[in-house]
Short mmCIF file of C-alpha atoms in Angstrom, two decimals:
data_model
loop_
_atom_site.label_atom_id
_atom_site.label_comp_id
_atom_site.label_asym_id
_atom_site.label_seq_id
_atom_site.Cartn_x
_atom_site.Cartn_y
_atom_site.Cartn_z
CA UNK T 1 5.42 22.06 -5.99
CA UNK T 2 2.58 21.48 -7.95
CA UNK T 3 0.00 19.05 -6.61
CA UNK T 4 0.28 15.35 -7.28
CA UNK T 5 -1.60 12.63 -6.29
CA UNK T 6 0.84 10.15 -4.76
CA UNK T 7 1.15 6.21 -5.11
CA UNK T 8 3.31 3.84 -3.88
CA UNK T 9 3.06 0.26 -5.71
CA UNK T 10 4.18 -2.94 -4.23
CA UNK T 11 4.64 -4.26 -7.88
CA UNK T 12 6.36 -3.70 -11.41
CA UNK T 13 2.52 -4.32 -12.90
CA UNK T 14 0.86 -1.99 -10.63
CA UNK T 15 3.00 0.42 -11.18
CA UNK T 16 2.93 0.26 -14.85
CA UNK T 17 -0.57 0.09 -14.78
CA UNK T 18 -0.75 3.55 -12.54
CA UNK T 19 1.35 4.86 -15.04
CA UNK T 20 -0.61 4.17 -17.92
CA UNK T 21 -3.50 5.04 -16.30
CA UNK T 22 -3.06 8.90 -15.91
CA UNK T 23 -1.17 11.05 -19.25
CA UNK T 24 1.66 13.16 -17.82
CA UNK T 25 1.99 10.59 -14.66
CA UNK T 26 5.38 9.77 -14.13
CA UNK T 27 8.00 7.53 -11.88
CA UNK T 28 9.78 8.63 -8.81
CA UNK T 29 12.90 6.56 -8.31
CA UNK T 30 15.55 8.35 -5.80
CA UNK T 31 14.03 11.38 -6.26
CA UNK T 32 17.75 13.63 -6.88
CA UNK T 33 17.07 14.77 -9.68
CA UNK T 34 12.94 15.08 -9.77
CA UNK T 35 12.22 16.43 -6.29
CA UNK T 36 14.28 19.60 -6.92
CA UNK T 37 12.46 19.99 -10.41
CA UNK T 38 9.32 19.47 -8.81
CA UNK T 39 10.43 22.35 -5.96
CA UNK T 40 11.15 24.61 -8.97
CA UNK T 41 7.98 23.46 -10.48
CA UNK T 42 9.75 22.75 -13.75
CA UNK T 43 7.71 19.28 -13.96
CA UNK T 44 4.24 19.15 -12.90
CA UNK T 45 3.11 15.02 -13.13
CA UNK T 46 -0.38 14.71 -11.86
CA UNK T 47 0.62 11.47 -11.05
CA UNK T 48 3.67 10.01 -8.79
CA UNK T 49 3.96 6.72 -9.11
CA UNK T 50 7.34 6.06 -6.43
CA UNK T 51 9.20 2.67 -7.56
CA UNK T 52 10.79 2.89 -3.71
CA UNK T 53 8.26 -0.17 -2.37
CA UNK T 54 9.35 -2.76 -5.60
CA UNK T 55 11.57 -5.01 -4.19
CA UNK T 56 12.14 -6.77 -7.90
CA UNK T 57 14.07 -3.67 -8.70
CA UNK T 58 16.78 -4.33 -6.20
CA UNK T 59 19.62 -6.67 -6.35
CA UNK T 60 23.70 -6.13 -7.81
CA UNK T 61 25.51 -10.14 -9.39
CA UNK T 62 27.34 -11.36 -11.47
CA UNK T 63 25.88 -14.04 -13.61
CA UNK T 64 29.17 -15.60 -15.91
CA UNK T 65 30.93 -12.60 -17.81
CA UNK T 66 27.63 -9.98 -17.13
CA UNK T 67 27.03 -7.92 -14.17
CA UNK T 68 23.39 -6.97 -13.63
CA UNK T 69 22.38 -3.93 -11.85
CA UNK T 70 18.89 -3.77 -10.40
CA UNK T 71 17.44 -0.33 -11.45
CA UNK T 72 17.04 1.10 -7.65
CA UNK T 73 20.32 0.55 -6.89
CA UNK T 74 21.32 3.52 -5.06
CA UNK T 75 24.28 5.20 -6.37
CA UNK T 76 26.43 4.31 -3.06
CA UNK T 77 25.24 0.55 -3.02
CA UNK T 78 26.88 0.25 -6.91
CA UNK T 79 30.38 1.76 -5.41
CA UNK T 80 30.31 -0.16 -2.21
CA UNK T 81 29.33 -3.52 -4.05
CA UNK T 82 31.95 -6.41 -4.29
CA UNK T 83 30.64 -8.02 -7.70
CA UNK T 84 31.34 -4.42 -9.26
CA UNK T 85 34.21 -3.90 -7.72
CA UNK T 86 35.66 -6.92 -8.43
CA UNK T 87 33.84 -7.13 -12.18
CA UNK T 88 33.92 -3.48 -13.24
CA UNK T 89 36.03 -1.31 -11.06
CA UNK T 90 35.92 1.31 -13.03
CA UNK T 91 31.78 1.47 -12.29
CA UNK T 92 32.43 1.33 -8.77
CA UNK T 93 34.79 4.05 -9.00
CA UNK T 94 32.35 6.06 -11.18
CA UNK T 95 29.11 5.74 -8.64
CA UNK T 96 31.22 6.89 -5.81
CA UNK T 97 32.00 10.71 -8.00
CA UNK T 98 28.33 10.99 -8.03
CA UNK T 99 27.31 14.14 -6.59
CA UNK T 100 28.02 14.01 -2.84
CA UNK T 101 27.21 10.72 -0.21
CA UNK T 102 23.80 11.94 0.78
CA UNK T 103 22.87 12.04 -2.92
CA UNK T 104 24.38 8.80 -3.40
CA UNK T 105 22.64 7.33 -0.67
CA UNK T 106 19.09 7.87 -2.54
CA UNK T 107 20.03 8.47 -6.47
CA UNK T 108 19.53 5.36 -8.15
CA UNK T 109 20.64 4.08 -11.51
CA UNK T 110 17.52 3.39 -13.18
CA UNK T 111 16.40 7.07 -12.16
CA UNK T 112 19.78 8.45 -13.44
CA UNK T 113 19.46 6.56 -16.92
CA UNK T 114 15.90 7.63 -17.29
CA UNK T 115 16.44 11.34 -16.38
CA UNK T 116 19.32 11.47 -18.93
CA UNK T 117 21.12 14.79 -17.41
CA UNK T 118 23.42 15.40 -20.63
CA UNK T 119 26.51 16.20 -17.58
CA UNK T 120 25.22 13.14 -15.40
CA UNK T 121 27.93 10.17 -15.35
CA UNK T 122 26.08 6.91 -15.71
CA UNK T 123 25.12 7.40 -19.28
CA UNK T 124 28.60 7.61 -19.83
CA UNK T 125 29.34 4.15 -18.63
CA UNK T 126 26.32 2.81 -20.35
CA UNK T 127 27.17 3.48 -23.59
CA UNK T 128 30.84 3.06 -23.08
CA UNK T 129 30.32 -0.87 -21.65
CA UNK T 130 27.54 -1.72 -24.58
CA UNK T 131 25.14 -2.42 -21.80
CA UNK T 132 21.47 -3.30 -22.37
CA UNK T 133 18.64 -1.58 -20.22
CA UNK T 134 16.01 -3.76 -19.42
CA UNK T 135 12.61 -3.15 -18.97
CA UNK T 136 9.11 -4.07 -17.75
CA UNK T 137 8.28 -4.38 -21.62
CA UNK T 138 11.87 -4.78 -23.86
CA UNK T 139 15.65 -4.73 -23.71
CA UNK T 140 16.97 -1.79 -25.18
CA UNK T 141 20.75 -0.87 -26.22
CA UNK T 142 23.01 1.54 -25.46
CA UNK T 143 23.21 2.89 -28.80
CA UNK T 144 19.01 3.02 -28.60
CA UNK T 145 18.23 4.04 -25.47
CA UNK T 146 20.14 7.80 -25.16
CA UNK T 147 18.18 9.98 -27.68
CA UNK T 148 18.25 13.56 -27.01
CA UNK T 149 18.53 16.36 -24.13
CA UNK T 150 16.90 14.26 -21.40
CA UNK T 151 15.34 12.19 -23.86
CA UNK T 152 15.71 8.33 -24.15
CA UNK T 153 13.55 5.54 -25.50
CA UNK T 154 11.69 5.29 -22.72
CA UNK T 155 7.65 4.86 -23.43
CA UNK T 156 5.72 6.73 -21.15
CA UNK T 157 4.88 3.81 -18.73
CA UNK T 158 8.03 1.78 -19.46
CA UNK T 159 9.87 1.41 -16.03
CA UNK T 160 13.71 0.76 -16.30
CA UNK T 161 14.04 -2.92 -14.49
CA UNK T 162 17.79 -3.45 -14.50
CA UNK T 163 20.78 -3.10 -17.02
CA UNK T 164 23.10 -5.59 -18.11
CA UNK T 165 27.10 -4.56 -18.05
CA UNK T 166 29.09 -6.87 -20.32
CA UNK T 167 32.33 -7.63 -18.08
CA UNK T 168 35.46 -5.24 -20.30
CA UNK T 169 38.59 -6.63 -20.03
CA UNK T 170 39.81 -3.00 -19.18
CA UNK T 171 37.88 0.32 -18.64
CA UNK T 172 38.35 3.80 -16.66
CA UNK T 173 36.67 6.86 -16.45
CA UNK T 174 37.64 10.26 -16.04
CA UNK T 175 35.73 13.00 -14.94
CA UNK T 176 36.94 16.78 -14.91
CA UNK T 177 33.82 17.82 -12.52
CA UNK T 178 32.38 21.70 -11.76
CA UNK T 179 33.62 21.66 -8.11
CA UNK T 180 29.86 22.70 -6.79
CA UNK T 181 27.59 21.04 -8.97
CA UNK T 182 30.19 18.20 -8.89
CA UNK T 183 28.08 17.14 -12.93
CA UNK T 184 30.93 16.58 -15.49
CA UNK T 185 31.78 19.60 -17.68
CA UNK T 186 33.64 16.61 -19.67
CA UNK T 187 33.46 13.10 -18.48
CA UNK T 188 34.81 10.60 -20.50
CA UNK T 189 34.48 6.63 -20.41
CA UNK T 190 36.24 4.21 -21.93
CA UNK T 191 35.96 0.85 -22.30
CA UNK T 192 37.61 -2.40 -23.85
CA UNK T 193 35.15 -5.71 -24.31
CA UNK T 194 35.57 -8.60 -25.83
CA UNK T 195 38.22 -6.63 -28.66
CA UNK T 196 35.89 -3.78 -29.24
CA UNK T 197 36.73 -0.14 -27.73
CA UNK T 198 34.22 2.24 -26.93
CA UNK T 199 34.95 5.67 -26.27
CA UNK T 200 31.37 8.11 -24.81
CA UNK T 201 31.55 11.39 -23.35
CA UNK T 202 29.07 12.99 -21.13
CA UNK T 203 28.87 16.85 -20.10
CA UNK T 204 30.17 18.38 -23.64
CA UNK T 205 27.13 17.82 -25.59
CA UNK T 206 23.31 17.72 -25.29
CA UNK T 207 23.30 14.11 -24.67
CA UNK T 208 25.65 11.76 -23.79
CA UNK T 209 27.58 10.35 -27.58
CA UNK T 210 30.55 8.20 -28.79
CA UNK T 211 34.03 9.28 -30.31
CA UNK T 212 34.08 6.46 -33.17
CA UNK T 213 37.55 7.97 -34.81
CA UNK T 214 38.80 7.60 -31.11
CA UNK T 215 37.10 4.16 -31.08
CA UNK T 216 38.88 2.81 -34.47
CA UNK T 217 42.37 4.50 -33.20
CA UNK T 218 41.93 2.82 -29.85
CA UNK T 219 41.09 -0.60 -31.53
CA UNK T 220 44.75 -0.13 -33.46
CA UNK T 221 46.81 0.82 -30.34
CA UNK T 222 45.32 1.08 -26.87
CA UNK T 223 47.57 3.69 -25.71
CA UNK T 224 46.70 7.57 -24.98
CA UNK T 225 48.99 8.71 -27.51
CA UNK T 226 47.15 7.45 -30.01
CA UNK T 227 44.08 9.74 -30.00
CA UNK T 228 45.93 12.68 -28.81
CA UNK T 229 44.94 14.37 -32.25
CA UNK T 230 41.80 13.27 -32.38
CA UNK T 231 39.56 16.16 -31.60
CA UNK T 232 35.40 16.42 -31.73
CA UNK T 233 34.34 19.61 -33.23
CA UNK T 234 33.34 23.02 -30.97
CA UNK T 235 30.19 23.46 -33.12
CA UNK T 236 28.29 20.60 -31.75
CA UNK T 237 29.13 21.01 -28.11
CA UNK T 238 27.63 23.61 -24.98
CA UNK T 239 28.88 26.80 -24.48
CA UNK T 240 28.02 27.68 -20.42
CA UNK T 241 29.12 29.60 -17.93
CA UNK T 242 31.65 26.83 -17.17
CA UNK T 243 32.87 25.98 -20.06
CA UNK T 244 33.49 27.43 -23.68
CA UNK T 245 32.44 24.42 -26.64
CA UNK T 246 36.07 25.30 -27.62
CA UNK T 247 37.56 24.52 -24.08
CA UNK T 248 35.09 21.34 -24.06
CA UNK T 249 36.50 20.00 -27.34
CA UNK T 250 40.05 20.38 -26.35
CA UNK T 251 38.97 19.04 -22.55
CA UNK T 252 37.80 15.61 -24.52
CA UNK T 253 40.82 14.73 -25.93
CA UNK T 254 42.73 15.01 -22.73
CA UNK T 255 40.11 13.49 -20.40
CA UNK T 256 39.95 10.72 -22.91
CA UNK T 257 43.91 9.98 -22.96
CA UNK T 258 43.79 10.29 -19.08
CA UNK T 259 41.15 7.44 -19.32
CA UNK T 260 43.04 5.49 -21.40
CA UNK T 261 46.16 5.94 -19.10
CA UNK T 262 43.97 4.85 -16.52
CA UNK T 263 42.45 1.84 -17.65
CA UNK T 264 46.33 0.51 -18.82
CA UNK T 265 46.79 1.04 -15.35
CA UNK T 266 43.72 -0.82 -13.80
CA UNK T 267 43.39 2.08 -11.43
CA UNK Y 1 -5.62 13.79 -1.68
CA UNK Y 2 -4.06 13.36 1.37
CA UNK Y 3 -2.01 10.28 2.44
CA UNK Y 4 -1.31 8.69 5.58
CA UNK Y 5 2.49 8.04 6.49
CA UNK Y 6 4.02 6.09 9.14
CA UNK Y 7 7.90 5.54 10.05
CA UNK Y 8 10.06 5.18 13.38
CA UNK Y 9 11.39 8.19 14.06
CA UNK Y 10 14.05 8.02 17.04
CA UNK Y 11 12.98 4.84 18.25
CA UNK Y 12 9.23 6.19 18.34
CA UNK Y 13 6.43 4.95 16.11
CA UNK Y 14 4.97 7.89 13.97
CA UNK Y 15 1.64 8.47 11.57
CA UNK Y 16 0.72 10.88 10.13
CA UNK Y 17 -2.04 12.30 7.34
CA UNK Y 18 -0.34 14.79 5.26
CA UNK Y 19 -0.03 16.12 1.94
CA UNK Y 20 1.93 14.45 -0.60
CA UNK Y 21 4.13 17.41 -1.36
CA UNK Y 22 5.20 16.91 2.29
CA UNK Y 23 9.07 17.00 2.36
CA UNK Y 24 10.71 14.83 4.80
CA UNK Y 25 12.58 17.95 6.10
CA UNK Y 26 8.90 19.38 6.41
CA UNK Y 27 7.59 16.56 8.16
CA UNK Y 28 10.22 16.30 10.61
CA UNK Y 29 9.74 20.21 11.36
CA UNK Y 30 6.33 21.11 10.95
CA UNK Y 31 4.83 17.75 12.07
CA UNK Y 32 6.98 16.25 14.49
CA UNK Y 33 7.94 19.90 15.70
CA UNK Y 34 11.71 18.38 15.64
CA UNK Y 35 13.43 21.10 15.02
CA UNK Y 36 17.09 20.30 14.90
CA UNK Y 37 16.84 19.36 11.69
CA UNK Y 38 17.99 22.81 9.50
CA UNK Y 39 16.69 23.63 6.27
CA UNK Y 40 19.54 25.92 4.84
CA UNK Y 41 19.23 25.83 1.20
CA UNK Y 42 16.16 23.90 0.58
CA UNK Y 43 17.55 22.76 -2.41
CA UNK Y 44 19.52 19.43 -1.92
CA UNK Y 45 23.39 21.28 -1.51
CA UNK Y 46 23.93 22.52 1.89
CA UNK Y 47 23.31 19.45 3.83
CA UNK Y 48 22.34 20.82 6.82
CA UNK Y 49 18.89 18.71 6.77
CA UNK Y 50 20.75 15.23 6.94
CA UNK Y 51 19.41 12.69 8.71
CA UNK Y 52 19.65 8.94 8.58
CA UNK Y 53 17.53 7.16 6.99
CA UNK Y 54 17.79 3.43 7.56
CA UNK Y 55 20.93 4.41 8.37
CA UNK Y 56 22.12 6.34 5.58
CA UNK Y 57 22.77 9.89 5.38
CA UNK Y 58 20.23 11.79 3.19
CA UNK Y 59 19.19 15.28 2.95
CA UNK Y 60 15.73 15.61 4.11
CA UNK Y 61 14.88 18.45 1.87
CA UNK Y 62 15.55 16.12 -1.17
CA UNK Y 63 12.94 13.41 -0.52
CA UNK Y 64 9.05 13.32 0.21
CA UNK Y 65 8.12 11.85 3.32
CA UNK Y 66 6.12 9.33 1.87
CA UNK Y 67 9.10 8.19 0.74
CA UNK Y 68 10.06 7.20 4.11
CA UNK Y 69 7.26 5.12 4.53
CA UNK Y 70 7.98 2.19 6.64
CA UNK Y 71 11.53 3.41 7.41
CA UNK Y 72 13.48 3.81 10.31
CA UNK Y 73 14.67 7.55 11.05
CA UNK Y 74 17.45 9.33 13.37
CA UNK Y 75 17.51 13.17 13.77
CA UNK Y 76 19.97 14.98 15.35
CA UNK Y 77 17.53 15.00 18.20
CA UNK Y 78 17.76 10.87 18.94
CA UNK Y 79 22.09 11.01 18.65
CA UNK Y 80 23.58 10.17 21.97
CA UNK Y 81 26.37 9.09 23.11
CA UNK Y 82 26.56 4.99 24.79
CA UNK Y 83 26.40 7.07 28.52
CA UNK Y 84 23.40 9.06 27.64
CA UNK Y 85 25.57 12.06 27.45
CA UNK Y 86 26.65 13.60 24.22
CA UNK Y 87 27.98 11.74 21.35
CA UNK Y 88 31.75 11.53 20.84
CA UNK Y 89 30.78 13.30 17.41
CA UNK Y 90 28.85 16.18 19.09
CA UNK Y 91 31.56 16.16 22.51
CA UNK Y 92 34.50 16.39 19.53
CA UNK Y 93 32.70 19.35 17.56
CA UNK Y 94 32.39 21.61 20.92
CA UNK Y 95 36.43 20.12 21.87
CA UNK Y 96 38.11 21.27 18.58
CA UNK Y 97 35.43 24.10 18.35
CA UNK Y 98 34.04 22.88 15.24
CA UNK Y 99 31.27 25.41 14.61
CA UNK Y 100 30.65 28.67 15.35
CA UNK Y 101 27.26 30.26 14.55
CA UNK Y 102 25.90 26.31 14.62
CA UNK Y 103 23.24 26.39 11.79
CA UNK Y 104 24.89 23.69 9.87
CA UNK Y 105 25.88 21.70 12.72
CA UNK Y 106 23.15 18.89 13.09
CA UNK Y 107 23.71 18.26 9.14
CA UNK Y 108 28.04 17.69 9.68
CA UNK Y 109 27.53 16.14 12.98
CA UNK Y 110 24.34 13.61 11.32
CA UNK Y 111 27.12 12.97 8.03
CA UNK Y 112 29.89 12.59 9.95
CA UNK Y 113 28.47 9.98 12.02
CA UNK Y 114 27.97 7.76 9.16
CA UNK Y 115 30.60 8.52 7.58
CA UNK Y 116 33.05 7.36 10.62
CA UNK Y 117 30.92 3.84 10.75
CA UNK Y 118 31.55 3.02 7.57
CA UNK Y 119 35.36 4.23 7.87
CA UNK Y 120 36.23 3.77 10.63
CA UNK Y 121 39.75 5.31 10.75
CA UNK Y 122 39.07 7.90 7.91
CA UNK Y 123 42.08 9.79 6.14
CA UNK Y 124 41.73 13.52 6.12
CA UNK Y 125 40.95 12.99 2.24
CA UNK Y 126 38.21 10.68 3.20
CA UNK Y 127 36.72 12.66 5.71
CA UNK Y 128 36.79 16.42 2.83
CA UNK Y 129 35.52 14.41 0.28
CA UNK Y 130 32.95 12.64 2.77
CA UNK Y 131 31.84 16.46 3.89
CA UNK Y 132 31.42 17.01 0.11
CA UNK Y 133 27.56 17.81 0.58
CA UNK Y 134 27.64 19.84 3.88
CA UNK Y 135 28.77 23.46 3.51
CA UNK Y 136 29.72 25.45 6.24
CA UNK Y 137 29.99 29.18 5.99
CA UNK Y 138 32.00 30.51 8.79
CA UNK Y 139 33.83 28.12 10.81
CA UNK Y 140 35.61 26.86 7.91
CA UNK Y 141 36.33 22.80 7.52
CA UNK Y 142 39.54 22.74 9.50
CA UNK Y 143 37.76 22.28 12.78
CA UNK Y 144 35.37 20.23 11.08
CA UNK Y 145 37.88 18.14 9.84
CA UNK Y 146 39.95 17.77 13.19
CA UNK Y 147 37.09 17.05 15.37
CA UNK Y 148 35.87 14.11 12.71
CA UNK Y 149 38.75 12.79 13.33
CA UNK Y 150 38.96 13.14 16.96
CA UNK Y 151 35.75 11.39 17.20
CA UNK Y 152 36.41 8.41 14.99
CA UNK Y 153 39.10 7.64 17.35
CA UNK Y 154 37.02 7.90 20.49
CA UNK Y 155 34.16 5.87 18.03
CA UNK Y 156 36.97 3.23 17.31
CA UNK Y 157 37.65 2.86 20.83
CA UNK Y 158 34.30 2.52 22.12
CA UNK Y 159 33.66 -0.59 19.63
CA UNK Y 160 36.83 -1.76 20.59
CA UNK Y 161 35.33 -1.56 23.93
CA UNK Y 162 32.33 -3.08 23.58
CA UNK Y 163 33.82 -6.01 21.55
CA UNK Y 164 36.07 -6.76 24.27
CA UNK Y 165 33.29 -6.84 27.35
CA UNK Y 166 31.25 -9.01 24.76
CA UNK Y 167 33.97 -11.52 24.21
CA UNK Y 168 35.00 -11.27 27.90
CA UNK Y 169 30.72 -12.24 28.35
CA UNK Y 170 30.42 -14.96 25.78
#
């Protein structure tokens, strides 16, 4: 690691401030995804500004037909939790395929949304449910907030505070996982509310997107045969060691109809 | 700059000055001279660095130690079973011979244990996909798997236990 000087704020304000005080500083939330970077000295922050002592980021409930997620939520408190369980299973279901427990038991959702991993699973849901990310300065959508490879809206010392799910009346997701990493090679989320559909995929592209001529077909007939010709095209998606884009772009539409399946099922 | 830490480690108040770039793992080790805690990988997939912090399972070389400020640890070093002796966990891995060379040992036996309190009659499925982040590389999980097992029974029946003599109290 590179050195860093290290601070621990009690408060959202003195933590944005810290942040805005030093160029290049940046947040620590759980640390999964930045403490290995900073071991391979792919980041070098001269600042760490660690969101671990805010208690204001904490907190999972439901308030009417919206669940609210605190940004530190850790990955295992969002799949053990009753109000997401009980409001958006399919959430639940989702935090507990994170990586493995240990990494559960620190990863948090605010760090996972503002690290934007283009395999990492949250975004998925995020832009699947329409939810809003709130911050210390704005609320942001979905459809705002993912803007790149590991790029989001995110101002330099904008801290993620919490993020709004909008209840769906059904949703699943399905995630064909690389057995060691355990990121999605194709994850796919989807997600009735309130009429609408919303189909995003995570893993296939450099950045999390949405499938609208899945979307429209979905809105027609919510069944899986009815986007089993629906493919997204190779030339916009990764070749790896995993996975060809062709095997990716065939792996969507399948994932997505096995989502579908799923959520008829409320499983 | 250095920074100073403190934390209960084992039941034992710590502090500590230390560089920031300190990793728990490190600071358990190097400055606490604890050194059941393994570092196999050093990068976040082996597991055999878990320890609990406020009683979760993390990996030790994933974290700073500053970010354990103020928290309550356990190392393999502070398990024990309710007679002093061994912990069903650790008497079940040497019963159903559950390692072999031992390096990843502290790391299953520190998951496993909570893993079986939060499930406390696990399903085989449960307890593979609960050993998810430990990898072991020449017992093989069978053993693993049947001495989790075995110990989550003996771990059922000690609560069981120690319900009953506080009812029988109260």
């Amino acid at each position: 690691m590179y050195a860093f000087a290290y601070h621990r704020p009690a408060t959202l304000k003195q933590a944005a401030s810290l942040l805005r005080k030093t160029e290049g500083a940046k947040a620590l939330s759980g640390g999964q995804s930045l403490i290995p970077a900073l071991k391979m000295r792919l980041a070098d922050p001269p600042v760490l500004v660690d969101l671990g002592g805010i208690a204001e980021l904490r907190g999972i409930r439901l308030e009417g037909t919206t669940l609210i997620i605190g940004a530190m939520a850790r990955h295992a408190e969002v799949a053990a939790a009753k109000e997401v369980m009980t409001g958006i299973p399919a959430l639940a279901q989702l935090a507990a395929g994170i990586g493995d427990r240990q990494v559960r038991n620190l990863g948090t959702l605010g760090g996972a949304l503002a690290n934007n991993d283009p395999a990492a699973d949250y975004p998925a849901a995020v832009l699947a449910l329409d939810a809003v990310i709130h911050t210390n300065k704005r609320a942001i959508s979905a459809d705002r907030f993912f803007k790149g490879l590991m790029e989001t809206a995110l101002k330099p010392d904008e801290i993620i505070t919490a993020v709004a799910f909008p209840l769906p009346t059904r949703a699943a997701y399905v995630k064909f996982r690389n057995p060691a990493s355990r990121y999605a090679i194709v994850g796919v989320f989807v997600a009735e509310t309130a009429g609408r559909v919303r189909v995003a995929v995570t893993g296939a592209a450099s950045c999390v997107f949405r499938v609208k001529p899945m979307e429209k077909k979905l809105a027609g007939k919510f069944a899986p045969e009815a986007i089993a010709k629906v493919r997204v095209a190779a030339d916009k998606l990764n070749s790896d060691i995993h996975a060809s884009a062709e095997y990716r772009s065939h792996l969507i539409t399948v994932i997505a109809q096995r989502a579908v399946t799923a959520a008829l099922s409320g499983k | 700059m250095n920074i100073t830490v403190s934390m209960t480690v084992n039941g034992k108040p710590v502090t500590a000055e230390i560089d920031p770039r300190t990793l728990l793992a490190q600071f358990i080790r190097e400055n606490l001279r604890l050194t059941g805690t393994h570092v196999g990988c050093d990068t976040g997939q082996c597991g055999a660095c878990t320890v609990h912090l406020n009683g979760h399972a993390v990996k030790a070389c994933n974290i700073l130690a500053a970010q354990a400020q103020g928290a309550t640890l356990l190392t393999i070093e502070g398990v024990r079973g309710v007679d002093g002796g061994l912990h069903p966990m650790q008497a079940a891995f040497r019963e159903h011979h559950g390692l072999q060379c031992g390096f990843c040992t502290p790391g299953m036996v520190m998951n496993a244990i909570d893993l079986v309190q939060r499930h406390l009659h696990p399903a085989e499925e449960v307890i593979r996909a609960g050993l998810d982040g430990n990898l072991c590389r020449c017992t093989g999980y069978h053993n693993i798997v049947k001495a989790v097992q075995a110990a989550a029974a003996r771990m059922a029946a000690d609560t069981t236990a120690a319900t009953l003599k506080q009812g029988g109290q109260a």
